[in-house]
Amino acid sequence: MSTRDEILDNLRKNVRETYDMPDLGFKKRIFEDPVKAFIETTTTTAGAKLMEIKPNDDINEKIHEAYPDAKIISSNVPGIKADRNPDTVAEAQDLDGTDVGVIMGGVACAENGCIWIEQTMKEKAICFISECLIVIVSKKNIVSNMHEAYEHIQFNEKYNFGTFISGPSKTADIEQSLVYGAQAARGLTVFLTE
Amino acid sequence: MSTKHTIAAEKFLQNSEKVTRHDQTFWSVRVKRDAQSQELPEWEELREAASQIKKHTITHLAEYLEKFEKNATKNGAIVHWAKDADEYNEIVMDILHKHQVKKVVKSKSMLTEECHLNDHLIKHGIDVVETDLGERILQMMHLAPSHIVMPAIHITREQVGRCFEDYKISPEVGNYDPTYLTRCARYHLRDNFMTADCGMTGGNFGIAETGDIVVCTNEGNADMSTSIPKLHIVSMGLEKLIPDYKAMGVFHRLLARCGTGQSTTVYTSHFRGPRPGGEMHIILVDNGRSKILGNEEHWQTLKCMRCGACMNTCPVYRRTGGYSYTYFIPGPIGINLGMLKDPDENYHNLPACSLCCSCDNVCPAKVDLSSQIYRWRQGLDGMGHADPMKKFMSKGMQVLFESPGLYTTALKFAPIANHLPKFITEIKLNGWAQGREMPVFAKQSFHELWKKGKVKA
Ligand code: SF4
Ligand code: SF4
């Protein structure tokens, strides 16, 4: 018998009593104003910055305003003036040295600042390797809690990857002192659009 | 009788400054967890849901594993099965050989610790680099984790600084600032990410319905490990499976809140298949789990999602440290998992519990940790490790708790213990009393005060 069948066999043999899946219909906390709650969470506990972008704003100017010292910008978002493109670099390594990566966010969650990032680029490294990250989020996509967020996440079948990101990379591994930028982005700014 | 735990604990307790820091560190995490739980009106419903979802999944695990395998395979991943640590280590080595891998970057995984994977890889000439900052510090210092979520929290900044100096990754000798040291580690690990041939991760959850592997980190190291190398190997214990996204919503809301007192980890990554032009392997590891399922008294340990909350709250863990336990997972859940793995080696940890039940109250999956420890103690004589004194005490406690009348009487008379000569209350005859003074009982018991109306609700 293969290991697989042996394991499955043991699991079937060793169950004595079975249990049903519970009803998950209990009441969950929702916010009266999820957008307001998202802004609050993002800029406090998540440790990110947030800029509201108006329909007539020039997004490239806003990027400059957010990170005036950035030399290398990477993005595949249409309309962004980028020095490197995660779709066209030969290797993920080529994105190292990116000062600011600009990516699109999907559903965003007010209770914890999580923003769903669906991989829509060849090298997802842009989401992690960039020194700082700008994530563009539409107010229309903000929900209250993770139950709702999980109903809305999308996957691009070509890339089969997605991640919730809430603020910059953090660690408290040295004597519990909170430090931003252990491995991935050191800073994160949400561009909140209508 | 002393056990290995009491002896090691005694040593740990000699450095009172260290004990206090350790105690306060973990207590502060417990406090943060409480604040998070109080923010959600549905907290208890979430815990109950988590417990029931786990019970359901574990008792239908064969079907869910088949479903997961089917979906993961459809997504382009390659699924392997390992019955024990040896088979697991061989599967990993096979994959690495096939791809001529020289360097592996690893994100934290207790399963690889359980299977001693690193030793195996190093023996075969593979360069293994742990990428979680805490794990990397421990790896450099040749130490084991002392906690499952905050593995290196017992190390001081000076120790980290000196270690980084030895490894030539901290150029500023004598700079022990955590931000500076974290920055040094960032550059050091970047170099390793750039040159690794394979990224290895654990899996916090496997989702049967979609074939996703979900990995939660704060540092983003699992993502760095899998964004640059083309080869990704996931190692996951069978019990990490959950049915679907509805269940994932429940667990997501509990995991970080319980573990570190955050409302989420920074990254919650869903791996649903290989990178373009890459390979993704998922190794499903049994290593005793299917046998635990058949253990009537202890099968619910399989509900554990390794959040660490039971350690943070445990008064014994907080004051004796992770290294005092004989099993690599310490604290309440570690006492139980150790007994399931190897009772002859790990019964030493059974005294490390005052049956305060705090662990039961914080566990997001409602694992009945203290009752399980109690049951192990009751079963000790069957294993030839029972100490008559312990048996007597446990039996006594059982009689007390099971008869409310006697319990009230006992409480009333408890103040008498205050007047007993110290040599009796501090009796050193047995492992239970060592390092523990008798509690000082209030002159009037809570019950009495309550009845006399002295306690205002
Ligand atoms: S019941 Fe025992 S193991 Fe659990 S928290 Fe209390 S002392 Fe620790
Ligand atoms: S037993 Fe419960 S509290 Fe302890 S690590 Fe597991 S899930 Fe967390």
PDB file of C-alpha atoms in Angstrom, chain A:
ATOM      1  CA  MET A   1       0.000   0.000   0.000  1.00  0.00           C
ATOM      2  CA  SER A   2       1.329   3.473  -0.791  1.00  0.00           C
ATOM      3  CA  THR A   3       2.052   5.885   2.044  1.00  0.00           C
ATOM      4  CA  ARG A   4      -0.852   7.992   0.858  1.00  0.00           C
ATOM      5  CA  ASP A   5      -3.348   5.163   1.064  1.00  0.00           C
ATOM      6  CA  GLU A   6      -1.925   3.977   4.349  1.00  0.00           C
ATOM      7  CA  ILE A   7      -2.394   7.448   5.893  1.00  0.00           C
ATOM      8  CA  LEU A   8      -5.918   7.847   4.550  1.00  0.00           C
ATOM      9  CA  ASP A   9      -6.750   4.354   5.720  1.00  0.00           C
ATOM     10  CA  ASN A  10      -5.498   5.071   9.254  1.00  0.00           C
ATOM     11  CA  LEU A  11      -7.426   8.317   9.376  1.00  0.00           C
ATOM     12  CA  ARG A  12     -10.643   6.551   8.398  1.00  0.00           C
ATOM     13  CA  LYS A  13     -10.029   3.714  10.829  1.00  0.00           C
ATOM     14  CA  ASN A  14      -9.246   5.987  13.777  1.00  0.00           C
ATOM     15  CA  VAL A  15     -12.307   8.230  13.656  1.00  0.00           C
ATOM     16  CA  ARG A  16     -14.772   7.218  16.358  1.00  0.00           C
ATOM     17  CA  GLU A  17     -17.397   9.906  16.242  1.00  0.00           C
ATOM     18  CA  THR A  18     -17.963  12.491  13.522  1.00  0.00           C
ATOM     19  CA  TYR A  19     -18.942  16.128  13.933  1.00  0.00           C
ATOM     20  CA  ASP A  20     -20.884  18.441  11.636  1.00  0.00           C
ATOM     21  CA  MET A  21     -19.706  21.732  10.259  1.00  0.00           C
ATOM     22  CA  PRO A  22     -21.134  24.472  12.506  1.00  0.00           C
ATOM     23  CA  ASP A  23     -23.479  27.212  11.373  1.00  0.00           C
ATOM     24  CA  LEU A  24     -21.369  30.327  10.874  1.00  0.00           C
ATOM     25  CA  GLY A  25     -24.334  32.677  10.660  1.00  0.00           C
ATOM     26  CA  PHE A  26     -23.671  34.419  13.984  1.00  0.00           C
ATOM     27  CA  LYS A  27     -23.652  38.199  14.032  1.00  0.00           C
ATOM     28  CA  LYS A  28     -20.314  39.773  13.106  1.00  0.00           C
ATOM     29  CA  ARG A  29     -19.081  43.225  13.939  1.00  0.00           C
ATOM     30  CA  ILE A  30     -19.629  45.678  11.119  1.00  0.00           C
ATOM     31  CA  PHE A  31     -18.710  49.341  11.016  1.00  0.00           C
ATOM     32  CA  GLU A  32     -21.184  52.089  10.375  1.00  0.00           C
ATOM     33  CA  ASP A  33     -18.565  53.787   8.216  1.00  0.00           C
ATOM     34  CA  PRO A  34     -16.091  51.156   6.993  1.00  0.00           C
ATOM     35  CA  VAL A  35     -14.053  53.719   5.019  1.00  0.00           C
ATOM     36  CA  LYS A  36     -13.466  55.805   8.126  1.00  0.00           C
ATOM     37  CA  ALA A  37     -12.575  52.684  10.127  1.00  0.00           C
ATOM     38  CA  PHE A  38     -10.172  51.519   7.402  1.00  0.00           C
ATOM     39  CA  ILE A  39      -8.380  54.874   7.391  1.00  0.00           C
ATOM     40  CA  GLU A  40      -8.096  54.756  11.167  1.00  0.00           C
ATOM     41  CA  THR A  41      -6.720  51.195  11.311  1.00  0.00           C
ATOM     42  CA  THR A  42      -4.330  51.717   8.421  1.00  0.00           C
ATOM     43  CA  THR A  43      -2.764  54.813   9.886  1.00  0.00           C
ATOM     44  CA  THR A  44      -2.557  53.562  13.463  1.00  0.00           C
ATOM     45  CA  THR A  45      -2.099  49.846  14.204  1.00  0.00           C
ATOM     46  CA  ALA A  46      -1.048  48.852  10.678  1.00  0.00           C
ATOM     47  CA  GLY A  47       1.641  51.542  10.708  1.00  0.00           C
ATOM     48  CA  ALA A  48       1.001  52.771   7.158  1.00  0.00           C
ATOM     49  CA  LYS A  49       0.420  56.197   5.629  1.00  0.00           C
ATOM     50  CA  LEU A  50      -2.638  57.114   3.620  1.00  0.00           C
ATOM     51  CA  MET A  51      -3.332  59.746   0.968  1.00  0.00           C
ATOM     52  CA  GLU A  52      -6.726  60.447  -0.513  1.00  0.00           C
ATOM     53  CA  ILE A  53      -6.530  60.763  -4.288  1.00  0.00           C
ATOM     54  CA  LYS A  54      -9.131  62.887  -6.039  1.00  0.00           C
ATOM     55  CA  PRO A  55     -10.329  62.054  -9.565  1.00  0.00           C
ATOM     56  CA  ASN A  56      -8.445  65.000 -11.065  1.00  0.00           C
ATOM     57  CA  ASP A  57      -5.160  64.415  -9.239  1.00  0.00           C
ATOM     58  CA  ASP A  58      -2.072  63.510 -11.244  1.00  0.00           C
ATOM     59  CA  ILE A  59      -1.086  60.174  -9.760  1.00  0.00           C
ATOM     60  CA  ASN A  60       2.578  60.484 -10.764  1.00  0.00           C
ATOM     61  CA  GLU A  61       2.785  63.775  -8.923  1.00  0.00           C
ATOM     62  CA  LYS A  62       1.199  62.149  -5.900  1.00  0.00           C
ATOM     63  CA  ILE A  63       3.821  59.399  -5.964  1.00  0.00           C
ATOM     64  CA  HIS A  64       6.501  62.061  -5.971  1.00  0.00           C
ATOM     65  CA  GLU A  65       4.763  63.838  -3.120  1.00  0.00           C
ATOM     66  CA  ALA A  66       4.630  60.635  -1.077  1.00  0.00           C
ATOM     67  CA  TYR A  67       8.247  59.667  -1.732  1.00  0.00           C
ATOM     68  CA  PRO A  68      10.173  62.721  -2.992  1.00  0.00           C
ATOM     69  CA  ASP A  69      13.572  60.987  -2.740  1.00  0.00           C
ATOM     70  CA  ALA A  70      12.620  57.846  -4.672  1.00  0.00           C
ATOM     71  CA  LYS A  71      14.929  57.204  -7.609  1.00  0.00           C
ATOM     72  CA  ILE A  72      13.708  53.875  -8.907  1.00  0.00           C
ATOM     73  CA  ILE A  73       9.995  53.242  -9.274  1.00  0.00           C
ATOM     74  CA  SER A  74       8.644  49.872 -10.370  1.00  0.00           C
ATOM     75  CA  SER A  75       5.116  49.205 -11.556  1.00  0.00           C
ATOM     76  CA  ASN A  76       2.983  47.622 -14.236  1.00  0.00           C
ATOM     77  CA  VAL A  77      -0.046  49.765 -13.432  1.00  0.00           C
ATOM     78  CA  PRO A  78      -1.159  51.638 -16.573  1.00  0.00           C
ATOM     79  CA  GLY A  79      -0.442  55.364 -16.374  1.00  0.00           C
ATOM     80  CA  ILE A  80       2.375  55.106 -13.828  1.00  0.00           C
ATOM     81  CA  LYS A  81       5.767  56.380 -14.968  1.00  0.00           C
ATOM     82  CA  ALA A  82       7.990  53.510 -13.885  1.00  0.00           C
ATOM     83  CA  ASP A  83      11.667  52.730 -14.308  1.00  0.00           C
ATOM     84  CA  ARG A  84      11.145  48.984 -14.038  1.00  0.00           C
ATOM     85  CA  ASN A  85       8.190  46.775 -14.879  1.00  0.00           C
ATOM     86  CA  PRO A  86       7.570  43.487 -13.054  1.00  0.00           C
ATOM     87  CA  ASP A  87       6.071  42.078 -16.261  1.00  0.00           C
ATOM     88  CA  THR A  88       9.134  42.665 -18.375  1.00  0.00           C
ATOM     89  CA  VAL A  89      12.157  42.205 -16.085  1.00  0.00           C
ATOM     90  CA  ALA A  90      14.056  39.024 -16.890  1.00  0.00           C
ATOM     91  CA  GLU A  91      14.333  37.836 -13.284  1.00  0.00           C
ATOM     92  CA  ALA A  92      12.773  38.691  -9.942  1.00  0.00           C
ATOM     93  CA  GLN A  93      16.236  39.775  -8.785  1.00  0.00           C
ATOM     94  CA  ASP A  94      16.137  42.656 -11.263  1.00  0.00           C
ATOM     95  CA  LEU A  95      13.552  44.354  -9.074  1.00  0.00           C
ATOM     96  CA  ASP A  96      15.976  44.585  -6.157  1.00  0.00           C
ATOM     97  CA  GLY A  97      16.893  48.191  -5.550  1.00  0.00           C
ATOM     98  CA  THR A  98      13.356  49.409  -6.196  1.00  0.00           C
ATOM     99  CA  ASP A  99      12.688  52.431  -3.988  1.00  0.00           C
ATOM    100  CA  VAL A 100       8.941  52.478  -4.543  1.00  0.00           C
ATOM    101  CA  GLY A 101       6.730  49.757  -5.971  1.00  0.00           C
ATOM    102  CA  VAL A 102       3.234  50.757  -7.064  1.00  0.00           C
ATOM    103  CA  ILE A 103       0.559  48.052  -7.105  1.00  0.00           C
ATOM    104  CA  MET A 104      -3.221  47.714  -7.275  1.00  0.00           C
ATOM    105  CA  GLY A 105      -5.193  46.542  -4.254  1.00  0.00           C
ATOM    106  CA  GLY A 106      -8.517  44.709  -4.329  1.00  0.00           C
ATOM    107  CA  VAL A 107     -10.884  44.244  -1.419  1.00  0.00           C
ATOM    108  CA  ALA A 108      -9.708  46.007   1.756  1.00  0.00           C
ATOM    109  CA  CYS A 109     -10.734  45.277   5.303  1.00  0.00           C
ATOM    110  CA  ALA A 110     -11.548  47.929   7.887  1.00  0.00           C
ATOM    111  CA  GLU A 111     -11.016  45.851  11.011  1.00  0.00           C
ATOM    112  CA  ASN A 112      -7.324  45.188  10.403  1.00  0.00           C
ATOM    113  CA  GLY A 113      -6.122  47.204   7.418  1.00  0.00           C
ATOM    114  CA  CYS A 114      -5.633  44.113   5.227  1.00  0.00           C
ATOM    115  CA  ILE A 115      -5.604  44.814   1.494  1.00  0.00           C
ATOM    116  CA  TRP A 116      -5.967  41.947  -0.960  1.00  0.00           C
ATOM    117  CA  ILE A 117      -3.256  41.956  -3.607  1.00  0.00           C
ATOM    118  CA  GLU A 118      -4.042  39.689  -6.523  1.00  0.00           C
ATOM    119  CA  GLN A 119      -0.934  38.791  -8.442  1.00  0.00           C
ATOM    120  CA  THR A 120      -1.394  40.356 -11.848  1.00  0.00           C
ATOM    121  CA  MET A 121       2.283  40.717 -12.686  1.00  0.00           C
ATOM    122  CA  LYS A 122       4.920  38.225 -13.754  1.00  0.00           C
ATOM    123  CA  GLU A 123       7.190  38.880 -10.762  1.00  0.00           C
ATOM    124  CA  LYS A 124       5.303  39.193  -7.491  1.00  0.00           C
ATOM    125  CA  ALA A 125       8.640  40.115  -5.897  1.00  0.00           C
ATOM    126  CA  ILE A 126       7.631  43.754  -6.480  1.00  0.00           C
ATOM    127  CA  CYS A 127       5.174  43.420  -3.578  1.00  0.00           C
ATOM    128  CA  PHE A 128       7.915  42.469  -1.141  1.00  0.00           C
ATOM    129  CA  ILE A 129      11.306  43.542  -2.430  1.00  0.00           C
ATOM    130  CA  SER A 130      10.495  47.261  -2.840  1.00  0.00           C
ATOM    131  CA  GLU A 131      11.831  49.475  -0.070  1.00  0.00           C
ATOM    132  CA  CYS A 132       8.448  51.196   0.056  1.00  0.00           C
ATOM    133  CA  LEU A 133       5.116  50.219  -1.386  1.00  0.00           C
ATOM    134  CA  ILE A 134       2.178  52.254  -2.676  1.00  0.00           C
ATOM    135  CA  VAL A 135      -1.098  50.347  -2.844  1.00  0.00           C
ATOM    136  CA  ILE A 136      -4.016  51.873  -4.727  1.00  0.00           C
ATOM    137  CA  VAL A 137      -7.332  51.087  -3.029  1.00  0.00           C
ATOM    138  CA  SER A 138     -10.800  52.156  -4.067  1.00  0.00           C
ATOM    139  CA  LYS A 139     -13.198  53.248  -1.332  1.00  0.00           C
ATOM    140  CA  LYS A 140     -15.819  51.068  -3.036  1.00  0.00           C
ATOM    141  CA  ASN A 141     -13.846  47.956  -2.144  1.00  0.00           C
ATOM    142  CA  ILE A 142     -13.710  48.461   1.604  1.00  0.00           C
ATOM    143  CA  VAL A 143     -15.559  45.967   3.800  1.00  0.00           C
ATOM    144  CA  SER A 144     -15.859  45.667   7.578  1.00  0.00           C
ATOM    145  CA  ASN A 145     -14.392  42.288   8.474  1.00  0.00           C
ATOM    146  CA  MET A 146     -12.487  39.271   7.181  1.00  0.00           C
ATOM    147  CA  HIS A 147     -15.618  37.179   6.644  1.00  0.00           C
ATOM    148  CA  GLU A 148     -16.718  39.712   4.055  1.00  0.00           C
ATOM    149  CA  ALA A 149     -13.215  40.096   2.668  1.00  0.00           C
ATOM    150  CA  TYR A 150     -12.940  36.377   1.955  1.00  0.00           C
ATOM    151  CA  GLU A 151     -16.149  36.531  -0.070  1.00  0.00           C
ATOM    152  CA  HIS A 152     -14.550  38.997  -2.446  1.00  0.00           C
ATOM    153  CA  ILE A 153     -11.005  37.897  -3.121  1.00  0.00           C
ATOM    154  CA  GLN A 154      -9.973  37.220  -6.687  1.00  0.00           C
ATOM    155  CA  PHE A 155      -7.271  35.062  -8.226  1.00  0.00           C
ATOM    156  CA  ASN A 156      -5.622  35.480 -11.582  1.00  0.00           C
ATOM    157  CA  GLU A 157      -5.432  31.927 -12.943  1.00  0.00           C
ATOM    158  CA  LYS A 158      -2.175  32.570 -14.692  1.00  0.00           C
ATOM    159  CA  TYR A 159      -0.343  33.386 -11.464  1.00  0.00           C
ATOM    160  CA  ASN A 160      -2.260  31.585  -8.730  1.00  0.00           C
ATOM    161  CA  PHE A 161      -1.093  33.833  -5.936  1.00  0.00           C
ATOM    162  CA  GLY A 162      -2.612  36.501  -3.760  1.00  0.00           C
ATOM    163  CA  THR A 163      -1.849  38.040  -0.399  1.00  0.00           C
ATOM    164  CA  PHE A 164      -3.422  40.260   2.204  1.00  0.00           C
ATOM    165  CA  ILE A 165      -1.017  43.013   3.218  1.00  0.00           C
ATOM    166  CA  SER A 166      -1.569  45.236   6.243  1.00  0.00           C
ATOM    167  CA  GLY A 167       1.065  47.919   6.576  1.00  0.00           C
ATOM    168  CA  PRO A 168       4.843  47.626   6.295  1.00  0.00           C
ATOM    169  CA  SER A 169       6.849  44.521   7.216  1.00  0.00           C
ATOM    170  CA  LYS A 170       7.319  44.308  10.993  1.00  0.00           C
ATOM    171  CA  THR A 171       9.325  42.403  13.547  1.00  0.00           C
ATOM    172  CA  ALA A 172       9.581  42.402  17.310  1.00  0.00           C
ATOM    173  CA  ASP A 173      12.033  39.527  17.492  1.00  0.00           C
ATOM    174  CA  ILE A 174      14.762  41.480  19.287  1.00  0.00           C
ATOM    175  CA  GLU A 175      13.593  42.084  22.847  1.00  0.00           C
ATOM    176  CA  GLN A 176      10.085  42.779  21.626  1.00  0.00           C
ATOM    177  CA  SER A 177      11.006  46.194  20.202  1.00  0.00           C
ATOM    178  CA  LEU A 178       8.789  46.887  17.235  1.00  0.00           C
ATOM    179  CA  VAL A 179      10.868  47.571  14.115  1.00  0.00           C
ATOM    180  CA  TYR A 180       9.478  48.278  10.637  1.00  0.00           C
ATOM    181  CA  GLY A 181      11.111  46.735   7.620  1.00  0.00           C
ATOM    182  CA  ALA A 182      12.512  43.424   8.720  1.00  0.00           C
ATOM    183  CA  GLN A 183      12.571  41.833   5.299  1.00  0.00           C
ATOM    184  CA  ALA A 184       9.931  43.251   2.992  1.00  0.00           C
ATOM    185  CA  ALA A 185       8.679  46.842   2.495  1.00  0.00           C
ATOM    186  CA  ARG A 186       9.896  49.284   5.151  1.00  0.00           C
ATOM    187  CA  GLY A 187       7.056  51.685   4.510  1.00  0.00           C
ATOM    188  CA  LEU A 188       3.617  51.509   2.929  1.00  0.00           C
ATOM    189  CA  THR A 189       1.314  54.227   1.672  1.00  0.00           C
ATOM    190  CA  VAL A 190      -2.278  53.599   0.692  1.00  0.00           C
ATOM    191  CA  PHE A 191      -3.590  55.745  -2.170  1.00  0.00           C
ATOM    192  CA  LEU A 192      -7.283  55.871  -1.460  1.00  0.00           C
ATOM    193  CA  THR A 193      -9.359  56.615  -4.541  1.00  0.00           C
ATOM    194  CA  GLU A 194     -13.095  57.186  -4.913  1.00  0.00           C
TER     195      GLU A 194
END
